[in-house]
Amino acid sequence: MKSAITITRPDDWHLHLRDGDVLKHTVPATAQHMHRAIIMPNLKPPVKNAEQALQYRNRILAQAPQGSQFDPLMVLYLTDNTTPEMIREAAQSGHIYAAKLYPAGATTNSDDGLTDLSRLKELGEALAENNMLLLVHGEVTDNHVDIFDREKAFLDNILADLVAKVPNLKLVVEHITTKDAAEFVQSQGDNVGATITPQHLSYNRNDMLVGGIKPHFYCLPILKRNTHQQALQDVVASGHKRFFLGTDSAPHAKGAKENACGCAGCYTAYAAIELYADIFDELGCLDKLEAFASFNGPDFYGLPRNTDTITLVNEPWQVPAEFDFGSDVIVPLRATETINWKVKS
Ligand SMILES: NC(=O)N[C@@H](CC(=O)O)C(=O)O
Ligand SMILES: [Zn+2]
Ligand SMILES: [Zn+2]
């Protein structure tokens, strides 16, 4: 068994930092080991234009630890009022790399998301022209579509068509959860990639539902059956270069998770790279960790790879039961459990 592994410094290509006082906690958690992170714009209210994105970026940078090189890569939230001109302005700002599609109603703070998906062609063309990516929360929201089928329905009914209509658009299917999504991305050309979270690699819906309902496993898209989990594990173990690290770390206060109507999202940023190292180790593919965490993301985005390294050592440690975020208490994924890998400081 390996006792240490040194990899190029990773980045997180899908992260929720939230806003306000919690930035004091969320920003250092990610900045401790990640150089860059794609910052999700689903605030209340959302980050809808370049000016709001740059202001949000400054609030994030104000909380980065002294001497940190942390670079928040900002994202525009697409609404029914987003115009190609707004996309151009965002591109010119120098800090906004992508726009995010939240089908209205699909997930946390998506109410202002796009309702008229026929506009995707026009918006996608504007993004491609400005060298920006489209990031998608890939689930349909139709009431009659079962929650476990919503990702596949989105690929079949919306995404396949968009890729065909705007083939030069770089597009990331975020936080994929199904064999269908893994196959969809593999079947596409170089402009379609995907992020995979620690929770979707580690768990399936039995973990969430057998023996009692466990709200800290509830995230969107929802955990699927074990055959889908297996397909995600297989694709990372294969080392496919269009799949990369995106934690989707999405903290919600303990009381909002342990609730009659609990919020969707798992908090993983406290140990992001360690969680993935644990999973890859268990899958017997630690040799694939560096590309997944540190090469595939920047290569897909067309950004330089990081040049420094981090070292992970095999030193088991126990995850706290809770993190104190000032006025909120956050229960992390794998609370009280043991993680085998630790970044050497
Ligand atoms: N993944 C989640 O379950 N929740 C995310 C939103 C999202 O990424 O869909 C959040 O912002 O809480
Ligand atoms: Zn999402
Ligand atoms: Zn997310």
Short mmCIF file of C-alpha atoms and ligand atoms in Angstrom, two decimals:
data_model
loop_
_atom_site.label_atom_id
_atom_site.label_comp_id
_atom_site.label_asym_id
_atom_site.label_seq_id
_atom_site.Cartn_x
_atom_site.Cartn_y
_atom_site.Cartn_z
CA MET A 1 0.00 0.00 0.00
CA LYS A 2 1.20 3.49 -0.83
CA SER A 3 1.97 5.75 2.13
CA ALA A 4 2.31 9.05 0.28
CA ILE A 5 1.44 10.52 -3.09
CA THR A 6 2.46 13.85 -4.58
CA ILE A 7 0.24 15.43 -7.20
CA THR A 8 0.02 18.72 -9.04
CA ARG A 9 -2.12 21.14 -7.02
CA PRO A 10 -5.80 20.50 -7.79
CA ASP A 11 -8.69 22.85 -8.64
CA ASP A 12 -12.39 22.49 -7.86
CA TRP A 13 -14.52 22.90 -10.99
CA HIS A 14 -17.89 23.13 -9.18
CA LEU A 15 -18.16 24.87 -5.83
CA HIS A 16 -20.77 26.72 -3.76
CA LEU A 17 -19.17 29.24 -1.40
CA ARG A 18 -22.45 31.03 -0.55
CA ASP A 19 -22.19 34.68 0.55
CA GLY A 20 -21.94 36.94 3.60
CA ASP A 21 -20.40 35.80 6.88
CA VAL A 22 -20.05 32.14 5.88
CA LEU A 23 -17.39 33.15 3.33
CA LYS A 24 -15.05 33.36 6.35
CA HIS A 25 -15.38 29.58 6.58
CA THR A 26 -16.04 28.39 3.04
CA VAL A 27 -13.26 30.32 1.31
CA PRO A 28 -10.36 29.15 3.55
CA ALA A 29 -11.66 25.55 3.38
CA THR A 30 -11.23 25.47 -0.39
CA ALA A 31 -8.23 27.81 -0.60
CA GLN A 32 -6.18 25.58 1.73
CA HIS A 33 -5.40 23.11 -1.10
CA MET A 34 -7.15 24.24 -4.29
CA HIS A 35 -5.64 26.90 -6.51
CA ARG A 36 -8.78 27.72 -8.50
CA ALA A 37 -12.47 27.04 -8.15
CA ILE A 38 -15.46 27.55 -10.40
CA ILE A 39 -17.83 29.55 -8.20
CA MET A 40 -21.48 28.71 -8.58
CA PRO A 41 -23.74 31.75 -8.95
CA ASN A 42 -26.92 30.48 -7.25
CA LEU A 43 -26.95 33.12 -4.52
CA LYS A 44 -30.07 34.85 -3.31
CA PRO A 45 -30.37 36.95 -5.44
CA PRO A 46 -28.31 35.17 -8.14
CA VAL A 47 -25.16 36.48 -9.85
CA LYS A 48 -26.78 37.68 -13.06
CA ASN A 49 -24.32 40.08 -14.66
CA ALA A 50 -20.63 40.91 -14.86
CA GLU A 51 -20.77 43.65 -12.25
CA GLN A 52 -22.40 41.38 -9.67
CA ALA A 53 -19.89 38.62 -10.43
CA LEU A 54 -16.91 40.94 -9.94
CA GLN A 55 -18.33 42.29 -6.67
CA TYR A 56 -18.94 38.74 -5.44
CA ARG A 57 -15.38 37.83 -6.45
CA ASN A 58 -14.04 40.68 -4.32
CA ARG A 59 -16.08 39.53 -1.31
CA ILE A 60 -14.56 36.04 -1.79
CA LEU A 61 -10.99 37.33 -2.18
CA ALA A 62 -11.39 39.38 1.01
CA GLN A 63 -11.68 36.08 2.90
CA ALA A 64 -8.79 34.24 1.25
CA PRO A 65 -6.03 33.41 3.77
CA GLN A 66 -2.93 35.64 3.86
CA GLY A 67 -0.51 34.74 1.10
CA SER A 68 -3.05 32.53 -0.63
CA GLN A 69 -3.02 32.32 -4.44
CA PHE A 70 -6.71 31.33 -4.52
CA ASP A 71 -8.32 32.32 -7.81
CA PRO A 72 -12.13 32.28 -7.90
CA LEU A 73 -13.33 31.69 -11.47
CA MET A 74 -16.70 33.36 -11.76
CA VAL A 75 -19.87 32.18 -13.46
CA LEU A 76 -22.92 34.02 -14.77
CA TYR A 77 -26.38 32.70 -13.84
CA LEU A 78 -28.58 32.48 -16.94
CA THR A 79 -32.06 33.94 -16.56
CA ASP A 80 -34.83 34.73 -19.02
CA ASN A 81 -33.36 38.23 -19.20
CA THR A 82 -29.76 37.28 -20.03
CA THR A 83 -28.70 38.70 -23.39
CA PRO A 84 -25.75 37.95 -25.70
CA GLU A 85 -24.51 41.45 -24.84
CA MET A 86 -24.37 40.54 -21.14
CA ILE A 87 -22.35 37.45 -22.05
CA ARG A 88 -19.91 39.59 -24.06
CA GLU A 89 -19.49 41.97 -21.11
CA ALA A 90 -18.87 39.03 -18.80
CA ALA A 91 -16.18 37.64 -21.10
CA GLN A 92 -14.47 41.02 -21.28
CA SER A 93 -14.31 41.28 -17.47
CA GLY A 94 -11.44 38.77 -17.48
CA HIS A 95 -12.70 36.82 -14.46
CA ILE A 96 -15.89 35.19 -15.76
CA TYR A 97 -15.34 31.88 -17.50
CA ALA A 98 -18.75 30.34 -17.92
CA ALA A 99 -22.50 30.69 -17.65
CA LYS A 100 -24.65 28.33 -15.66
CA LEU A 101 -27.92 26.86 -16.77
CA TYR A 102 -30.31 26.07 -13.96
CA PRO A 103 -33.58 24.94 -15.45
CA ALA A 104 -36.04 26.97 -13.32
CA GLY A 105 -37.02 24.97 -10.25
CA ALA A 106 -34.40 22.21 -10.70
CA THR A 107 -32.37 22.81 -7.53
CA THR A 108 -31.39 25.18 -4.67
CA ASN A 109 -32.01 28.84 -5.67
CA SER A 110 -32.90 28.02 -9.25
CA ASP A 111 -36.21 29.89 -9.31
CA ASP A 112 -34.73 32.66 -11.47
CA GLY A 113 -33.26 30.13 -13.90
CA LEU A 114 -34.08 29.82 -17.54
CA THR A 115 -37.71 28.88 -18.24
CA ASP A 116 -37.56 29.12 -22.03
CA LEU A 117 -34.96 26.52 -23.01
CA SER A 118 -35.43 27.37 -26.68
CA ARG A 119 -33.18 30.37 -25.94
CA LEU A 120 -30.26 28.04 -25.28
CA LYS A 121 -29.16 28.07 -28.91
CA GLU A 122 -28.82 31.86 -29.01
CA LEU A 123 -27.13 32.00 -25.60
CA GLY A 124 -24.90 29.03 -26.42
CA GLU A 125 -23.71 30.72 -29.62
CA ALA A 126 -22.90 33.90 -27.69
CA LEU A 127 -20.92 31.87 -25.14
CA ALA A 128 -18.98 30.02 -27.83
CA GLU A 129 -18.17 33.27 -29.66
CA ASN A 130 -16.76 34.69 -26.44
CA ASN A 131 -14.77 31.59 -25.48
CA MET A 132 -16.96 30.92 -22.46
CA LEU A 133 -18.31 27.57 -21.34
CA LEU A 134 -21.86 26.51 -20.60
CA LEU A 135 -22.21 24.63 -17.31
CA VAL A 136 -25.45 22.74 -16.87
CA HIS A 137 -27.47 21.44 -14.00
CA GLY A 138 -28.80 18.67 -16.20
CA GLU A 139 -32.25 17.78 -14.93
CA VAL A 140 -35.68 18.41 -16.43
CA THR A 141 -38.26 19.87 -14.11
CA ASP A 142 -41.48 18.44 -15.61
CA ASN A 143 -43.76 17.22 -12.86
CA HIS A 144 -44.56 13.99 -14.66
CA VAL A 145 -40.90 12.95 -14.93
CA ASP A 146 -39.74 10.83 -11.99
CA ILE A 147 -36.95 12.44 -9.94
CA PHE A 148 -34.67 9.44 -10.63
CA ASP A 149 -35.14 9.86 -14.39
CA ARG A 150 -34.70 13.62 -14.65
CA GLU A 151 -31.03 13.59 -15.61
CA LYS A 152 -31.48 11.09 -18.41
CA ALA A 153 -34.54 12.98 -19.68
CA PHE A 154 -32.48 16.17 -19.80
CA LEU A 155 -29.73 14.52 -21.85
CA ASP A 156 -32.22 12.95 -24.26
CA ASN A 157 -34.61 15.88 -24.63
CA ILE A 158 -32.46 18.99 -24.26
CA LEU A 159 -28.72 18.44 -24.28
CA ALA A 160 -28.32 16.17 -27.30
CA ASP A 161 -30.17 18.77 -29.35
CA LEU A 162 -28.09 21.68 -28.01
CA VAL A 163 -24.80 19.91 -28.74
CA ALA A 164 -25.97 19.25 -32.29
CA LYS A 165 -27.09 22.86 -32.81
CA VAL A 166 -24.04 24.55 -31.26
CA PRO A 167 -21.22 22.04 -31.74
CA ASN A 168 -18.46 24.56 -31.01
CA LEU A 169 -19.86 25.32 -27.53
CA LYS A 170 -17.81 23.86 -24.67
CA LEU A 171 -20.24 22.39 -22.24
CA VAL A 172 -19.88 20.72 -18.83
CA VAL A 173 -22.55 18.37 -17.56
CA GLU A 174 -22.18 19.12 -13.87
CA HIS A 175 -22.32 16.57 -11.05
CA ILE A 176 -23.30 13.58 -13.19
CA THR A 177 -25.13 10.78 -11.41
CA THR A 178 -26.01 8.14 -14.00
CA LYS A 179 -24.54 5.58 -16.36
CA ASP A 180 -26.53 7.40 -19.04
CA ALA A 181 -24.69 10.65 -18.37
CA ALA A 182 -21.29 8.93 -18.30
CA GLU A 183 -22.08 7.30 -21.66
CA PHE A 184 -23.49 10.51 -23.11
CA VAL A 185 -20.33 12.45 -22.34
CA GLN A 186 -18.06 9.66 -23.64
CA SER A 187 -20.05 9.48 -26.86
CA GLN A 188 -19.59 13.20 -27.55
CA GLY A 189 -16.60 15.02 -29.01
CA ASP A 190 -13.97 17.05 -27.20
CA ASN A 191 -16.34 19.91 -26.34
CA VAL A 192 -18.43 17.96 -23.82
CA GLY A 193 -17.09 17.20 -20.35
CA ALA A 194 -18.44 16.36 -16.90
CA THR A 195 -17.71 16.88 -13.22
CA ILE A 196 -18.17 14.11 -10.67
CA THR A 197 -18.71 14.68 -6.93
CA PRO A 198 -17.34 12.61 -4.04
CA GLN A 199 -20.86 11.71 -2.88
CA HIS A 200 -21.94 10.29 -6.24
CA LEU A 201 -18.80 8.11 -6.34
CA SER A 202 -19.15 6.96 -2.72
CA TYR A 203 -22.86 6.40 -2.28
CA ASN A 204 -26.06 5.19 -3.88
CA ARG A 205 -29.70 5.67 -2.92
CA ASN A 206 -29.62 2.77 -0.46
CA ASP A 207 -27.14 4.71 1.64
CA MET A 208 -29.66 7.54 1.81
CA LEU A 209 -32.84 5.54 2.33
CA VAL A 210 -32.27 2.06 3.84
CA GLY A 211 -32.73 1.90 7.61
CA GLY A 212 -34.05 5.46 7.86
CA ILE A 213 -33.90 8.59 5.75
CA LYS A 214 -30.51 10.30 5.99
CA PRO A 215 -30.80 13.94 5.02
CA HIS A 216 -27.06 14.57 4.82
CA PHE A 217 -26.91 12.31 1.75
CA TYR A 218 -29.64 14.32 0.05
CA CYS A 219 -28.28 16.34 -2.83
CA LEU A 220 -29.37 17.07 -6.39
CA PRO A 221 -29.29 15.35 -8.74
CA ILE A 222 -30.37 12.73 -6.21
CA LEU A 223 -28.22 9.64 -5.54
CA LYS A 224 -29.19 6.86 -7.95
CA ARG A 225 -29.11 3.05 -7.82
CA ASN A 226 -25.83 1.20 -7.34
CA THR A 227 -25.41 0.35 -11.04
CA HIS A 228 -25.14 4.07 -11.77
CA GLN A 229 -22.65 4.59 -8.94
CA GLN A 230 -20.62 1.74 -10.43
CA ALA A 231 -20.65 3.38 -13.87
CA LEU A 232 -19.26 6.61 -12.39
CA GLN A 233 -16.56 4.66 -10.56
CA ASP A 234 -15.69 2.85 -13.79
CA VAL A 235 -15.34 6.06 -15.75
CA VAL A 236 -12.95 7.67 -13.23
CA ALA A 237 -10.97 4.43 -12.98
CA SER A 238 -10.69 4.42 -16.78
CA GLY A 239 -8.91 7.77 -16.62
CA HIS A 240 -11.10 9.34 -19.31
CA LYS A 241 -9.82 12.87 -19.82
CA ARG A 242 -13.15 14.68 -20.11
CA PHE A 243 -14.23 13.82 -16.53
CA PHE A 244 -12.86 15.96 -13.73
CA LEU A 245 -13.08 17.05 -10.12
CA GLY A 246 -16.04 19.19 -9.10
CA THR A 247 -17.03 18.74 -5.47
CA ASP A 248 -20.39 20.51 -5.62
CA SER A 249 -19.65 21.27 -1.98
CA ALA A 250 -22.93 22.93 -1.00
CA PRO A 251 -23.28 23.72 2.71
CA HIS A 252 -26.69 24.16 4.29
CA ALA A 253 -27.25 24.80 8.00
CA LYS A 254 -27.86 21.64 10.04
CA GLY A 255 -31.41 22.74 10.79
CA ALA A 256 -32.15 23.24 7.10
CA LYS A 257 -30.93 19.69 6.31
CA GLU A 258 -32.50 17.92 9.31
CA ASN A 259 -35.91 19.28 8.50
CA ALA A 260 -39.36 18.15 7.35
CA CYS A 261 -38.45 19.73 4.00
CA GLY A 262 -34.68 19.38 3.96
CA CYS A 263 -32.36 21.26 1.61
CA ALA A 264 -30.30 19.52 -1.09
CA GLY A 265 -26.52 19.67 -0.86
CA CYS A 266 -23.51 18.01 0.83
CA TYR A 267 -20.62 19.87 2.46
CA THR A 268 -17.30 18.37 1.31
CA ALA A 269 -14.89 21.30 0.83
CA TYR A 270 -13.34 20.77 4.28
CA ALA A 271 -11.49 17.73 2.86
CA ALA A 272 -12.17 17.76 -0.85
CA ILE A 273 -8.96 16.27 -2.20
CA GLU A 274 -8.68 13.86 0.74
CA LEU A 275 -12.17 12.52 0.07
CA TYR A 276 -11.33 11.86 -3.57
CA ALA A 277 -7.99 10.28 -2.58
CA ASP A 278 -9.85 7.91 -0.25
CA ILE A 279 -12.28 6.95 -3.00
CA PHE A 280 -9.65 6.47 -5.70
CA ASP A 281 -7.56 4.43 -3.26
CA GLU A 282 -10.53 2.19 -2.49
CA LEU A 283 -11.19 1.79 -6.21
CA GLY A 284 -7.55 0.85 -6.74
CA CYS A 285 -6.92 3.75 -9.10
CA LEU A 286 -4.89 6.29 -7.09
CA ASP A 287 -2.69 6.57 -10.18
CA LYS A 288 -5.65 8.28 -11.92
CA LEU A 289 -6.19 10.88 -9.18
CA GLU A 290 -3.77 13.51 -10.45
CA ALA A 291 -5.23 13.77 -13.94
CA PHE A 292 -8.81 13.81 -12.60
CA ALA A 293 -8.04 16.44 -9.95
CA SER A 294 -5.38 18.57 -11.61
CA PHE A 295 -5.08 18.04 -15.39
CA ASN A 296 -8.44 17.24 -16.98
CA GLY A 297 -10.23 20.33 -15.65
CA PRO A 298 -7.76 22.99 -16.81
CA ASP A 299 -7.19 21.12 -20.09
CA PHE A 300 -10.92 21.14 -20.78
CA TYR A 301 -11.30 24.81 -19.82
CA GLY A 302 -8.26 25.76 -21.90
CA LEU A 303 -6.38 27.07 -18.85
CA PRO A 304 -2.84 26.30 -17.72
CA ARG A 305 -2.25 23.41 -15.34
CA ASN A 306 -1.00 24.39 -11.89
CA THR A 307 2.76 24.18 -11.47
CA ASP A 308 3.19 23.46 -7.74
CA THR A 309 2.29 20.23 -5.92
CA ILE A 310 0.63 18.90 -2.78
CA THR A 311 1.49 15.69 -0.96
CA LEU A 312 -1.13 13.38 0.52
CA VAL A 313 -0.06 10.96 3.22
CA ASN A 314 -1.81 7.85 4.43
CA GLU A 315 -2.60 9.11 7.93
CA PRO A 316 -6.14 8.32 9.06
CA TRP A 317 -8.00 11.14 10.84
CA GLN A 318 -11.49 11.57 12.17
CA VAL A 319 -13.94 14.01 10.62
CA PRO A 320 -15.60 16.29 13.18
CA ALA A 321 -19.33 15.83 13.84
CA GLU A 322 -19.96 19.45 12.94
CA PHE A 323 -18.29 22.62 11.74
CA ASP A 324 -19.09 25.94 13.37
CA PHE A 325 -19.83 28.53 10.67
CA GLY A 326 -20.57 31.40 13.04
CA SER A 327 -24.34 31.58 13.20
CA ASP A 328 -24.74 28.21 11.41
CA VAL A 329 -23.68 24.70 12.27
CA ILE A 330 -22.75 22.52 9.29
CA VAL A 331 -22.72 18.73 9.31
CA PRO A 332 -20.15 17.59 6.75
CA LEU A 333 -20.38 14.55 4.53
CA ARG A 334 -18.71 11.66 6.43
CA ALA A 335 -19.16 13.36 9.81
CA THR A 336 -17.42 11.39 12.63
CA GLU A 337 -16.01 8.88 10.13
CA THR A 338 -12.37 8.22 9.32
CA ILE A 339 -10.64 9.54 6.20
CA ASN A 340 -7.43 7.69 5.39
CA TRP A 341 -5.62 10.40 3.44
CA LYS A 342 -4.44 13.77 4.66
CA VAL A 343 -2.68 16.60 2.90
CA LYS A 344 0.75 17.06 4.44
CA SER A 345 1.11 20.64 5.60
N1 LIG B 1 -26.25 20.01 -5.43
C1 LIG B 1 -27.12 20.35 -4.52
O1 LIG B 1 -27.81 19.46 -4.00
N2 LIG B 1 -27.30 21.63 -4.11
C2 LIG B 1 -26.69 22.81 -4.66
C3 LIG B 1 -27.24 23.20 -5.99
C4 LIG B 1 -26.82 22.34 -7.15
O2 LIG B 1 -25.63 22.20 -7.42
O3 LIG B 1 -27.68 21.79 -7.84
C5 LIG B 1 -26.87 23.95 -3.66
O4 LIG B 1 -26.61 25.09 -4.03
O5 LIG B 1 -27.25 23.70 -2.51
ZN ZN B 2 -26.70 21.54 -9.66
ZN ZN B 3 -23.80 22.60 -7.31
#
